[in-house]
Coordinates of C-alpha atoms in Angstrom, one line a residue:
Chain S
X26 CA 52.0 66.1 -64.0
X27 CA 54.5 67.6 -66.7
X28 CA 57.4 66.1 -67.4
X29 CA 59.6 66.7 -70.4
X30 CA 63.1 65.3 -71.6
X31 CA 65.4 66.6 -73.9
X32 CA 62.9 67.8 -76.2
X33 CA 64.6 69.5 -79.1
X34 CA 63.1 71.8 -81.8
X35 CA 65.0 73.4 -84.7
X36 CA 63.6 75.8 -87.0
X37 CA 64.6 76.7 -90.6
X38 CA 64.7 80.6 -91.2
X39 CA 65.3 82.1 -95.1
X40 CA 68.3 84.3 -95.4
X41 CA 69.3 87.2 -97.5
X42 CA 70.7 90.3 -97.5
X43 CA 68.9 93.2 -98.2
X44 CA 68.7 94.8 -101.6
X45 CA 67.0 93.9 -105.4
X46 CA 70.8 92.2 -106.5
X47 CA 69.8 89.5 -103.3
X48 CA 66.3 89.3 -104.0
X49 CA 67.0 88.6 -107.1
X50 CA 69.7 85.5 -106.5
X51 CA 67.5 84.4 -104.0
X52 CA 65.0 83.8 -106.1
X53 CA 66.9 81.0 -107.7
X54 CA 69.1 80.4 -104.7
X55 CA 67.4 80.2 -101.5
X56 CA 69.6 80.2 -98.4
X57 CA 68.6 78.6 -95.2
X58 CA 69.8 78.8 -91.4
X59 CA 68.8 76.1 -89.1
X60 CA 67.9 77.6 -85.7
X61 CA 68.0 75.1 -82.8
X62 CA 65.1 77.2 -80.7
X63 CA 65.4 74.1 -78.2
X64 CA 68.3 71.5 -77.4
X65 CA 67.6 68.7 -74.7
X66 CA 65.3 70.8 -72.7
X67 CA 64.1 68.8 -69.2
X68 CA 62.3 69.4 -66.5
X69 CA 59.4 68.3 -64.0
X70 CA 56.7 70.6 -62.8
X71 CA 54.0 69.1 -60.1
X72 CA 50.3 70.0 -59.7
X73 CA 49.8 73.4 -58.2
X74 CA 53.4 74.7 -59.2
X75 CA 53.8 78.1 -60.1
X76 CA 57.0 78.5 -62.1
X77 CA 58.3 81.4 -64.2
X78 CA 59.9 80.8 -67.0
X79 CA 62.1 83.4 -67.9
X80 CA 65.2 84.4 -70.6
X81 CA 66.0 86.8 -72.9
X82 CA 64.0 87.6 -76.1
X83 CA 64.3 84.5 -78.5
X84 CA 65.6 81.9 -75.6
X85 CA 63.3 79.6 -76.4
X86 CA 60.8 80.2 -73.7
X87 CA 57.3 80.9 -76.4
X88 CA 58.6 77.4 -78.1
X89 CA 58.2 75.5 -75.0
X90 CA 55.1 76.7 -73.9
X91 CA 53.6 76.4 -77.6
X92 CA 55.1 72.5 -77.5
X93 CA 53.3 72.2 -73.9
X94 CA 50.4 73.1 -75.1
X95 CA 50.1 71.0 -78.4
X96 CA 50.6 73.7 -80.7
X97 CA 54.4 72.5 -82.0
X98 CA 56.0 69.2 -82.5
X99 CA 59.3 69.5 -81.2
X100 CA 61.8 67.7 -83.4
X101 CA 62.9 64.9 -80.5
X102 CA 62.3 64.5 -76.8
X103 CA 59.2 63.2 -74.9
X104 CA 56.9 65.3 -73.3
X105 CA 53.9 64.1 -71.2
X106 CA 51.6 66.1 -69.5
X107 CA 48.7 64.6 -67.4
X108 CA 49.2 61.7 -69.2
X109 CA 49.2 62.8 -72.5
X110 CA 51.5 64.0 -75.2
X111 CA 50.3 67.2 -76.2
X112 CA 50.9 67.2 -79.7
X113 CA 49.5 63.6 -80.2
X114 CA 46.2 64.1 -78.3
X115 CA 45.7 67.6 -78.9
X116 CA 42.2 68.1 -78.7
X117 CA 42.0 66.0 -75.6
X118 CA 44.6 67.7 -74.2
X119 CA 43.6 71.3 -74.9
X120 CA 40.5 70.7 -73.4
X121 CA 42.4 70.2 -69.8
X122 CA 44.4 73.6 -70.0
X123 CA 44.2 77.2 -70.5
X124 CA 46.6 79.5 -72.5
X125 CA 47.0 83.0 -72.4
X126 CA 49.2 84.5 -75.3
X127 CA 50.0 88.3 -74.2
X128 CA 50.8 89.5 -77.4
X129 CA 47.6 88.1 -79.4
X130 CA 43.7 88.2 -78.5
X131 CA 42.0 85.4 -78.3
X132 CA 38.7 87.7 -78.2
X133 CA 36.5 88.0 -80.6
X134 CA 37.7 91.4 -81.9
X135 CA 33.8 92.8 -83.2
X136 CA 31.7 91.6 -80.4
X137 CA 31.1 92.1 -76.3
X138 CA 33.7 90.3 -74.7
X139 CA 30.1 88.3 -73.0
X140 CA 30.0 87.0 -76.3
X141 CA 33.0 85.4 -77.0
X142 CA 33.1 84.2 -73.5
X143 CA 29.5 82.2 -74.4
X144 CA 31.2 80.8 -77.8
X145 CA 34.4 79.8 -75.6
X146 CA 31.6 77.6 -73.2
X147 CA 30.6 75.8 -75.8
X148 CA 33.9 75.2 -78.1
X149 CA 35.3 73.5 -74.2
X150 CA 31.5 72.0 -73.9
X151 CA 31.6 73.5 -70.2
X152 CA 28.2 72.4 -68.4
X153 CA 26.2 75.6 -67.8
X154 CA 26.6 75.4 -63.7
X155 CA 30.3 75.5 -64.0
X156 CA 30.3 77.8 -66.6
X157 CA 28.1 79.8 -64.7
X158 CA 30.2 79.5 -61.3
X159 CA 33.3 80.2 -63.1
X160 CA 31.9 83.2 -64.7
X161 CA 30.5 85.0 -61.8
X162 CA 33.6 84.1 -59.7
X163 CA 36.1 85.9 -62.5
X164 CA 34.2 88.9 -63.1
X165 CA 34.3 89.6 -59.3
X166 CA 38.0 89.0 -59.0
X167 CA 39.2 91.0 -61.8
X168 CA 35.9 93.3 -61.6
X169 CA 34.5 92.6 -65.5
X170 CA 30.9 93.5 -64.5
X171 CA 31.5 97.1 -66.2
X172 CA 33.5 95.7 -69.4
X173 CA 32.3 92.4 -70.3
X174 CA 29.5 94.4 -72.7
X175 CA 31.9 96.2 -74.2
X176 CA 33.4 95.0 -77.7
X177 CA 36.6 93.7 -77.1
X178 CA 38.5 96.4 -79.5
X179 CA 37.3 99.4 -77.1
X180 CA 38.7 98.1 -74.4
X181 CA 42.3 98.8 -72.9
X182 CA 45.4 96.8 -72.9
X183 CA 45.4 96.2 -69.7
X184 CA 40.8 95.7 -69.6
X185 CA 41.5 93.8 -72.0
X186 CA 44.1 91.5 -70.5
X187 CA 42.0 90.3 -67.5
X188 CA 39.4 89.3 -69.7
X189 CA 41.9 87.2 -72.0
X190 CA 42.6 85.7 -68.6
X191 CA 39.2 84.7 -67.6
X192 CA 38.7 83.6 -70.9
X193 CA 41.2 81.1 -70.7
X194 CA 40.1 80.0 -67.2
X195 CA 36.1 79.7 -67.9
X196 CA 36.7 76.0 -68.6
X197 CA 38.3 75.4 -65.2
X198 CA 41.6 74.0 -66.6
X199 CA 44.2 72.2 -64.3
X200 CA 47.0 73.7 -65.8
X201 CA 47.7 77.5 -67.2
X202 CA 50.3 78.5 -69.7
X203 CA 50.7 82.8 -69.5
X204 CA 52.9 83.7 -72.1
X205 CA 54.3 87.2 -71.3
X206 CA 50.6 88.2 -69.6
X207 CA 51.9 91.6 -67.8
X208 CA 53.5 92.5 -71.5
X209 CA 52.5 96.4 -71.6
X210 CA 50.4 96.8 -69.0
X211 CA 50.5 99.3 -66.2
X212 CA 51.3 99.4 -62.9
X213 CA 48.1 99.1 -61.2
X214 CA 47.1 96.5 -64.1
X215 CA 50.3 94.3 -63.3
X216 CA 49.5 94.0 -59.4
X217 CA 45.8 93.2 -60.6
X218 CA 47.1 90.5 -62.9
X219 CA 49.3 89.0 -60.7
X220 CA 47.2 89.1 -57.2
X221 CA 44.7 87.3 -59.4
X222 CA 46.8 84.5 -60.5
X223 CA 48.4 83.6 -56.7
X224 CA 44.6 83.7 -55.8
X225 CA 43.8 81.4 -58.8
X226 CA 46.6 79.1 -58.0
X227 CA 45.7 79.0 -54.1
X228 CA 42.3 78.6 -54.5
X229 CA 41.6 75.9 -57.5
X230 CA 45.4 74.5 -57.1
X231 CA 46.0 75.7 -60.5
X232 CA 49.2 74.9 -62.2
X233 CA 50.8 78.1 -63.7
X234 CA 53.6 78.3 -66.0
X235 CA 54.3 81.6 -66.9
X236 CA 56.9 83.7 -68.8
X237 CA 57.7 87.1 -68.6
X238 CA 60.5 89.8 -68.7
X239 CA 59.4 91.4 -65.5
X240 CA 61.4 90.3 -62.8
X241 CA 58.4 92.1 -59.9
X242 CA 56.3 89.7 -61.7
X243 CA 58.4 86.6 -60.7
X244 CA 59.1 87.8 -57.9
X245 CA 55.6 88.2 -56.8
X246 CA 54.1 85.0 -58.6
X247 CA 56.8 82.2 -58.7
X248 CA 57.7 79.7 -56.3
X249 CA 60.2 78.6 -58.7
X250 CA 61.8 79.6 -61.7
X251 CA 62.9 77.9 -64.6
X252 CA 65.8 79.8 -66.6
X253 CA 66.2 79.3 -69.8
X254 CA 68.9 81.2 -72.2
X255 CA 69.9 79.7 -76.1
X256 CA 67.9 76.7 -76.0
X257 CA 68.9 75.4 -72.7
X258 CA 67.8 74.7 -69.2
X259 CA 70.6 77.1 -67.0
X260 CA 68.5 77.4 -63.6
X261 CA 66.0 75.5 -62.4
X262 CA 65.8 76.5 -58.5
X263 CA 63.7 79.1 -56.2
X264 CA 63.3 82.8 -56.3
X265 CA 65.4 82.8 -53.5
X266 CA 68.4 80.8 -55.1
X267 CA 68.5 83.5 -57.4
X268 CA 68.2 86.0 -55.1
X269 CA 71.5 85.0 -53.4
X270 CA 73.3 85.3 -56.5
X271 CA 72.5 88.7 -56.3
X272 CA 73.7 90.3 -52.7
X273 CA 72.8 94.3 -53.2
X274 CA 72.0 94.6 -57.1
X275 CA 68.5 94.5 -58.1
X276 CA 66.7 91.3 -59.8
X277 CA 67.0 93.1 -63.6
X278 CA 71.0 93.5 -62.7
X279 CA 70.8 89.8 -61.4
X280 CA 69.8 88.3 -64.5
X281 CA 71.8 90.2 -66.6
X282 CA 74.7 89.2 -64.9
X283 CA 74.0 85.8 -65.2
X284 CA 73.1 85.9 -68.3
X285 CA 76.7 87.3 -69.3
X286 CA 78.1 84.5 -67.2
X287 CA 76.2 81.4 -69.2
X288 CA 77.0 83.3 -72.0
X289 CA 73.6 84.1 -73.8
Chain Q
X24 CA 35.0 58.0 -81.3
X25 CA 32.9 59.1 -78.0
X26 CA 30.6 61.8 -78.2
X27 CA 30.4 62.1 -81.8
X28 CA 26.9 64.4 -81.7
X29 CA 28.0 66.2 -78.5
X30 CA 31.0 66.9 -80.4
X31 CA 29.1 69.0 -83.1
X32 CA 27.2 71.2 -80.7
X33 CA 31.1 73.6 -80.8
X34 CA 30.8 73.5 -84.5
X35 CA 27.2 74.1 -84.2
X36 CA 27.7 77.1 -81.9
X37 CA 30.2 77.9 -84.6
X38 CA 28.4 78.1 -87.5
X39 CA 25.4 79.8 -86.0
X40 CA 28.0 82.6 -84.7
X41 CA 29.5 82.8 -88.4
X42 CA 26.1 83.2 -89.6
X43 CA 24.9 85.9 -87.2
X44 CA 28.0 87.6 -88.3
X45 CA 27.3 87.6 -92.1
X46 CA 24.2 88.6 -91.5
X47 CA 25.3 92.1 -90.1
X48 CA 26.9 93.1 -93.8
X49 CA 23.4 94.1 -95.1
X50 CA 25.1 97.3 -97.4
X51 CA 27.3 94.7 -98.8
X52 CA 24.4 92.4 -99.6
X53 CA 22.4 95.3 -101.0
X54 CA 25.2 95.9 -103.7
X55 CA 25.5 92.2 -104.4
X56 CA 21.8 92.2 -105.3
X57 CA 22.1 94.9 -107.6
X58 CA 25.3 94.1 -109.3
X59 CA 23.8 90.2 -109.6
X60 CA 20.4 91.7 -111.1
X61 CA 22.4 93.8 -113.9
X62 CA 24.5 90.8 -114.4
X63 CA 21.6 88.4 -114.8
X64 CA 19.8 90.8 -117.4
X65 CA 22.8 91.4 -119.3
X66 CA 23.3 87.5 -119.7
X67 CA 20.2 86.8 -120.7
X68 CA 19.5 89.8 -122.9
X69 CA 22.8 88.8 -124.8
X70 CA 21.9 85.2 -125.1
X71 CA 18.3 86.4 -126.5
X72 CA 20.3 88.5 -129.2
X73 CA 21.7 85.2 -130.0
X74 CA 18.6 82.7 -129.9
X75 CA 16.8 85.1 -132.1
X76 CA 19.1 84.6 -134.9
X77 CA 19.6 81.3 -134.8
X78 CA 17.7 79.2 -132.4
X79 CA 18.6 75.7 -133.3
X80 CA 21.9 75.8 -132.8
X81 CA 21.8 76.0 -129.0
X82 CA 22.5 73.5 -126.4
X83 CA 20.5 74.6 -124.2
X84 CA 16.3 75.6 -123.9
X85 CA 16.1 79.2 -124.0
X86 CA 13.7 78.8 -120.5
X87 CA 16.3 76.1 -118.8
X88 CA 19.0 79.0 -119.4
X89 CA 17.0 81.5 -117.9
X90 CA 16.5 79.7 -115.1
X91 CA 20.1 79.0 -115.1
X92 CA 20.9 82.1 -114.9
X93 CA 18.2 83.3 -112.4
X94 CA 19.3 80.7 -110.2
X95 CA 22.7 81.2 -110.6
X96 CA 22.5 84.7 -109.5
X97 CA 20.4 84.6 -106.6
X98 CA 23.0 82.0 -105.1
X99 CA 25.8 83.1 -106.3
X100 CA 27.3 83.6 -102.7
X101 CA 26.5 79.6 -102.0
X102 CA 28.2 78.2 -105.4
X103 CA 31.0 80.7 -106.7
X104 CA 34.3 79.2 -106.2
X105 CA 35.9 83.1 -105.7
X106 CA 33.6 83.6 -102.6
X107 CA 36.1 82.0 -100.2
X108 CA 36.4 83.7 -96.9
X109 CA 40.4 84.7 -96.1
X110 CA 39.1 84.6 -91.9
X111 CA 41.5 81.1 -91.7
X112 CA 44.0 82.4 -94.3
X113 CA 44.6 85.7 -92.1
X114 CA 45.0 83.4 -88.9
X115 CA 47.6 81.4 -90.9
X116 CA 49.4 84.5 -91.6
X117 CA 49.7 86.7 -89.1
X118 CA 50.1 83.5 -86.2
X119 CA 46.7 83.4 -84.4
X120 CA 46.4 79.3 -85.2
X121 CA 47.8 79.3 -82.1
X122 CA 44.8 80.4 -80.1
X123 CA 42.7 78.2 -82.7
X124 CA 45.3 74.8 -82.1
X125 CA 44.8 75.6 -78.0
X126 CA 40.9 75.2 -78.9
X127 CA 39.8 71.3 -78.2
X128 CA 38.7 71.6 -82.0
X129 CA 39.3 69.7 -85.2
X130 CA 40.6 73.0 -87.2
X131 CA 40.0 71.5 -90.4
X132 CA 36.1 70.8 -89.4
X133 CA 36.0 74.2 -87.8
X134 CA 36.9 76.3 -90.7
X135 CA 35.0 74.3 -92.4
X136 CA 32.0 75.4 -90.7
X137 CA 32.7 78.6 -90.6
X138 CA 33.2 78.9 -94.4
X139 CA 29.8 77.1 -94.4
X140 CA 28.4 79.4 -92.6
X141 CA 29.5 82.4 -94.4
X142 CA 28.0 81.1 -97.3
X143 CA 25.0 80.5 -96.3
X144 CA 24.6 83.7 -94.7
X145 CA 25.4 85.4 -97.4
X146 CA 23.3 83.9 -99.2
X147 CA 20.4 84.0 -97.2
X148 CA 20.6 87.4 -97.2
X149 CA 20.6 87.9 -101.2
X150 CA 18.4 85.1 -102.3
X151 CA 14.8 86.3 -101.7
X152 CA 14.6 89.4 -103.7
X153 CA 16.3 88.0 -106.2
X154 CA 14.0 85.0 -106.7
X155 CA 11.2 86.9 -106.4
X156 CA 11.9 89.0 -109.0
X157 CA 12.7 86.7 -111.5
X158 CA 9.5 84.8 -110.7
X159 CA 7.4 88.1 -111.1
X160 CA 9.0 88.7 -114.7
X161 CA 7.4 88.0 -118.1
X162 CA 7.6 84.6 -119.9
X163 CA 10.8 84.6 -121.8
X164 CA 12.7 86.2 -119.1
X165 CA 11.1 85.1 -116.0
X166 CA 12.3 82.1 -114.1
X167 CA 9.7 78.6 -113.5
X168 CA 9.3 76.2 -111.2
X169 CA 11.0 73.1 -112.0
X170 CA 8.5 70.4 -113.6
X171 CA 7.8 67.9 -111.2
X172 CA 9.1 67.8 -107.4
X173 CA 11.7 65.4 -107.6
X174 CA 13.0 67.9 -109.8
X175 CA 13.4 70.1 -106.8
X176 CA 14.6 67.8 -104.2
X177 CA 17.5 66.8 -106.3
X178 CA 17.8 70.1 -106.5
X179 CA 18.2 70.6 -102.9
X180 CA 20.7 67.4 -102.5
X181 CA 22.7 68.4 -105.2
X182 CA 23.1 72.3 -103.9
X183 CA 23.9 70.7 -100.7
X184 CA 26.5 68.8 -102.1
X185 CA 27.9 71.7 -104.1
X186 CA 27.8 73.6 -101.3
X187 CA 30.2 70.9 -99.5
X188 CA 32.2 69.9 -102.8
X189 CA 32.8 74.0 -103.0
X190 CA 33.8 74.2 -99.5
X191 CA 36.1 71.4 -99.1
X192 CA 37.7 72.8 -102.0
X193 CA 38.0 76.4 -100.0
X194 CA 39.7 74.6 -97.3
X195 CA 42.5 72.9 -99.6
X196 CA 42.7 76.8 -101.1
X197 CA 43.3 77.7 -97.2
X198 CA 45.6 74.7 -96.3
X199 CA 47.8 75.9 -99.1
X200 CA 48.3 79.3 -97.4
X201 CA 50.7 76.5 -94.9
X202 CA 52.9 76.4 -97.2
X203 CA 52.2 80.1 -99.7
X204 CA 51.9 82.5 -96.8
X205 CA 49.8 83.9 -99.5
X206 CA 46.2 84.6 -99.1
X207 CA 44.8 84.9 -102.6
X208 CA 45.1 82.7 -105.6
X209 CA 43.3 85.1 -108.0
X210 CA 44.3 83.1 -111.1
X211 CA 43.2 79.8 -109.7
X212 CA 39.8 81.2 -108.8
X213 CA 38.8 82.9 -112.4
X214 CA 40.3 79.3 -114.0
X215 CA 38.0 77.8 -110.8
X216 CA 35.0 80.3 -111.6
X217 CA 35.4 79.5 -115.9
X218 CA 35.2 75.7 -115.3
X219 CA 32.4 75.6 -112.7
X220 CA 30.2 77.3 -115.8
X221 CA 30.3 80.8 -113.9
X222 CA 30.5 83.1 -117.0
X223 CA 28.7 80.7 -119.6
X224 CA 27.1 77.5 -118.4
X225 CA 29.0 74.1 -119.5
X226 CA 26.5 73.1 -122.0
X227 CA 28.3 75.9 -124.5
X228 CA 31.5 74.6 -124.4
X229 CA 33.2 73.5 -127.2
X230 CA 32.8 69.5 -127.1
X231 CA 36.5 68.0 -125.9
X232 CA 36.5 70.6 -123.3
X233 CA 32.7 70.4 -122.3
X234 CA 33.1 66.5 -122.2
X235 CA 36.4 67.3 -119.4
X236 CA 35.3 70.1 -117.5
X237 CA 31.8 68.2 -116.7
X238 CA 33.7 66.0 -114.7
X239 CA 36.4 68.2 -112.7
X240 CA 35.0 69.3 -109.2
X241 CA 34.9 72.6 -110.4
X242 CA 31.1 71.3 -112.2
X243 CA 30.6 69.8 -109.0
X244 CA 29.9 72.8 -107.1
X245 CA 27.7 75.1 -109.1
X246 CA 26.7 73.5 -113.4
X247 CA 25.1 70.6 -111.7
X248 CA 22.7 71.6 -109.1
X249 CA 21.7 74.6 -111.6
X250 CA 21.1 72.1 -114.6
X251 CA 18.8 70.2 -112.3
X252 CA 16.9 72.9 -111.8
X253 CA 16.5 73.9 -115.1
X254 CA 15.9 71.0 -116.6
X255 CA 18.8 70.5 -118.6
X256 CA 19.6 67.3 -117.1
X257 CA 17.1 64.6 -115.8
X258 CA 16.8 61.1 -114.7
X259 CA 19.7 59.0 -114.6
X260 CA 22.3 61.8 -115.7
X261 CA 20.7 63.4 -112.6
X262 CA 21.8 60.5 -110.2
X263 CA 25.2 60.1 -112.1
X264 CA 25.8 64.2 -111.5
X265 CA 25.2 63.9 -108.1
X266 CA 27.2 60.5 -107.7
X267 CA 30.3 62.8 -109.5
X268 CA 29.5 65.6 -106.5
X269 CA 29.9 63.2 -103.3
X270 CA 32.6 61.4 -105.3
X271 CA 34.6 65.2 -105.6
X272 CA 33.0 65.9 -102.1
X273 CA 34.7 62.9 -100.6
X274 CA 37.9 63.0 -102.6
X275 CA 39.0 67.1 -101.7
X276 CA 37.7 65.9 -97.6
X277 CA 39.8 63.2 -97.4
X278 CA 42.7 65.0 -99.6
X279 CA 42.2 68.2 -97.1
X280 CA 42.1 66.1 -93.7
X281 CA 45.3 64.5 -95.2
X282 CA 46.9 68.0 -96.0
X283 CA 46.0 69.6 -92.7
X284 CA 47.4 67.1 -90.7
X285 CA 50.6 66.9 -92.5
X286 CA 51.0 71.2 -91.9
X287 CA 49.5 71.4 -88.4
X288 CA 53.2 69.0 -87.9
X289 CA 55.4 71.6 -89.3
X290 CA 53.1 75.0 -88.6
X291 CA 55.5 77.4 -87.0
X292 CA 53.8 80.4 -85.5
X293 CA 54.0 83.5 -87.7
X294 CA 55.2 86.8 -85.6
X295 CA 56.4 84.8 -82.1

């Protein structure tokens, strides 16, 4: 269903140091680093999967997902997903998945969230029953009824974040990127957030790919957990694999561990 | 290729959302009316200072300027290079393409619906009182119907096209925010805005410079459709102005298509 091999991105990032006596010699003489986000990255994920994807701050884990769902060419490396490559047949593609970004809104910012939920059904073209289904099914889960009149900057973070998340799934997509989707939100919010994704991915077989830096949230969502640190794959196994690394420390502790081990 | 009407219903839906939108910015379009109103007396009550001293010497009818003018104001919002929307600039900049890419949309035909829309909605909103107006005024001021009605539906082909030739050009203003990361191009508009006969229609130019700006795109998107109005042009110069438009039209689609393929392959998403 996905499949990628050794896809590879590098981006190019302007240097300088800070002061007018930089500014002013870069003006002439720009300096460039080449930041290899991604090197040789692989892996398979099959229908109804739920995988974390987890790694420090800047691992690479926002570049993958953005490359999964067409939004970046990576540089080499193949990457199919239900047949497709993303970046290739984007709009096609696109049309098949939902993305959640928790650190933007992909509400429309002035308006009742009903509203952009109507313009989201007809960008996806979604036929009215399933729209209709869809709709009435998420609001009950995550309990919208109250806030789907409300304009979508008066809400809450975390109101707000279970709309983004029906949002993305009105279209009934087979596949679900969450990128950081508990990012900020409060306790009762995050068991809300991720109850409704195991019941998403139990009932619709939903694939879900998600990254986040909350190790509760992994360990309460993923049946398997991808872990990536400086651009490469360093664990691809189950929550219990890493578990068993960790005897009597705590998850956070885990990681950190392991992360000074792979060096990253 | 499937689907190709079913297609447009998103960009449809778009457009009508954009337009609702617009609509809701009825202080704004209150002050646009009044500042467009002083602006179109002051224009014409300068060029009458000048026709009454020497009348001959002008390029243009005193009535075809008025109307001009009249027109030009009361669609100013449709026309004006400067009344770009920065909506798909901002999305650029601070990283939200990434929610537009994830959409199963053309971007390019999207914003270019949107910045239709806007337009038009702007527009629609300023238009009427405007028109009215200038129709109720006394003869050397007020506005006239055009002559005969083939007049007017070239009129309404060619504002179409400038309306298309002035949005495509919008888009490559936006495309170049790829590769600026910045939002306005002030002295590119004004240059834009002088060309397209915004401060003194094209007729006035000196003649080298009349003769070249007549055929940028920049008289594509506002001179033409208000000459046809007026008068100024007619018959074949009429079908070779609008020929010029769709040429423009076609040229800045294919050129913006071409631009926004070749960014959307090396975007990188501003802010993670």
């Amino acid at each position: 269903m996905i499949e990628l091999k050794n896809i590879t991105k590098t981006f190019r990032v302007a240097r300088r140091s800070a002061g007018i006596k930089e500014a002013f010699r870069s003006f002439f003489r720009r300096e460039y680093e080449y930041i290899r986000a991604l090197k040789n990255i692989s892996f398979k994920i099959g229908g109804g999967e739920m995988v974390g994807y987890i790694g420090p701050n800047g691992a690479g884990k926002s570049s993958t997902i953005k490359i999964m769902s067409g939004i970046l060419n990576p540089d080499s490396g193949e990457c199919i997903i239900n047949g497709r490559i993303p970046w290739k047949d984007r709009i096609n593609h696109v049309g098949e998945i939902g993305v959640v970004f928790g650190q933007r809104s992909q509400l429309w910012w002035d308006v009742p969230v009903a509203d952009s939920f109507e313009l989201l059904k007809d960008i996806y073209r979604t036929p009215k029953d399933t729209y209709k289904n869809n709709l009435e099914e998420l609001s009950e889960i995550l309990d919208l009824s109250q806030i789907i009149r409300t304009p979508a900057r008066q809400l809450s973070l975390g109101q707000r974040m279970r709309c983004e998340l029906a949002a993305s799934l009105l279209h009934s997509p087979k596949i679900l990127f969450l990128d950081e989707p508990t990012i900020g939100l409060d306790a009762v919010s995050k068991l809300a957030v991720r109850n409704f994704i195991r019941k998403i991915n139990r009932e619709k077989n939903t694939t879900v790919i998600l990254t986040t830096h909350d190790m509760q949230d992994i360990e309460a969502i993923a049946d398997r957990i991808l872990l990536i640190g400086k651009g490469e794959i360093l664990l691809d196994g189950s929550f219990s694999d890493l578990k068993h690394r960790s005897k009597n420390k705590n998850i956070d502790e885990t990681i950190a561990e392991m992360y000074r081990e792979f060096k990253i | 290729m499937k689907n190709i009407s079913y297609n447009y219903i998103s960009y449809a839906t778009l457009f009508k959302i954009r337009f609702i939108a617009g609509l809701q910015y009825r202080a704004a379009a209150w002050a646009g009316i009044a500042t467009q109103f002083a602006w179109g007396f002051m224009e014409i009550l300068a060029f009458a200072a000048f026709y009454r001293a020497s009348p001959d010497v002008f390029p243009m009818e005193f009535s075809h300027l008025v109307s001009y003018i009249w027109i030009q104001q009361a669609f100013l919002a449709l026309f004006a290079p400067w009344g770009s929307d920065v909506n798909a600039a901002e999305t650029i900049i601070n990283g939200n393409i990434a929610y537009e890419m994830s959409r199963p949309l053309s971007i390019y035909n999207r914003w270019f619906f949107e910045k239709a829309a806007i337009r038009v909605s702007r527009t629609a909103l300023r238009c009427l009182p405007i028109l009215i107006v200038a129709f109720i005024l006394p003869e050397p001021f007020g506005m006239t119907l055009p002559s005969d009605p083939f007049v007017f539906l070239s009129f309404i082909l060619s504002a179409v096209l400038g309306l298309c030739v002035v949005t495509s050009y919008s888009m490559l203003d936006s495309i170049s925010v790829f590769y600026t990361m910045n939002r306005y191009n002030a002295i590119l508009v004004i240059f834009a805005d002088f060309l397209a006969g915004g401060y003194i229609p094209l007729p006035f130019f000196p003649e080298p410079l009349r003769k070249i700006a007549e055929l940028l795109p920049f008289a594509a998107m506002q001179n033409t459709p208000l000459r046809i109005y007026s008068g100024n042009i007619s018959g074949n110069d009429t079908v070779y102005a609008i020929c010029l438009q769709l040429f423009w039209f076609i040229i800045m689609l294919v050129t913006g298509k071409i631009l926004m393929r070749n960014s959307l392959k090396r975007v990188l998403i501003q802010g993670g």
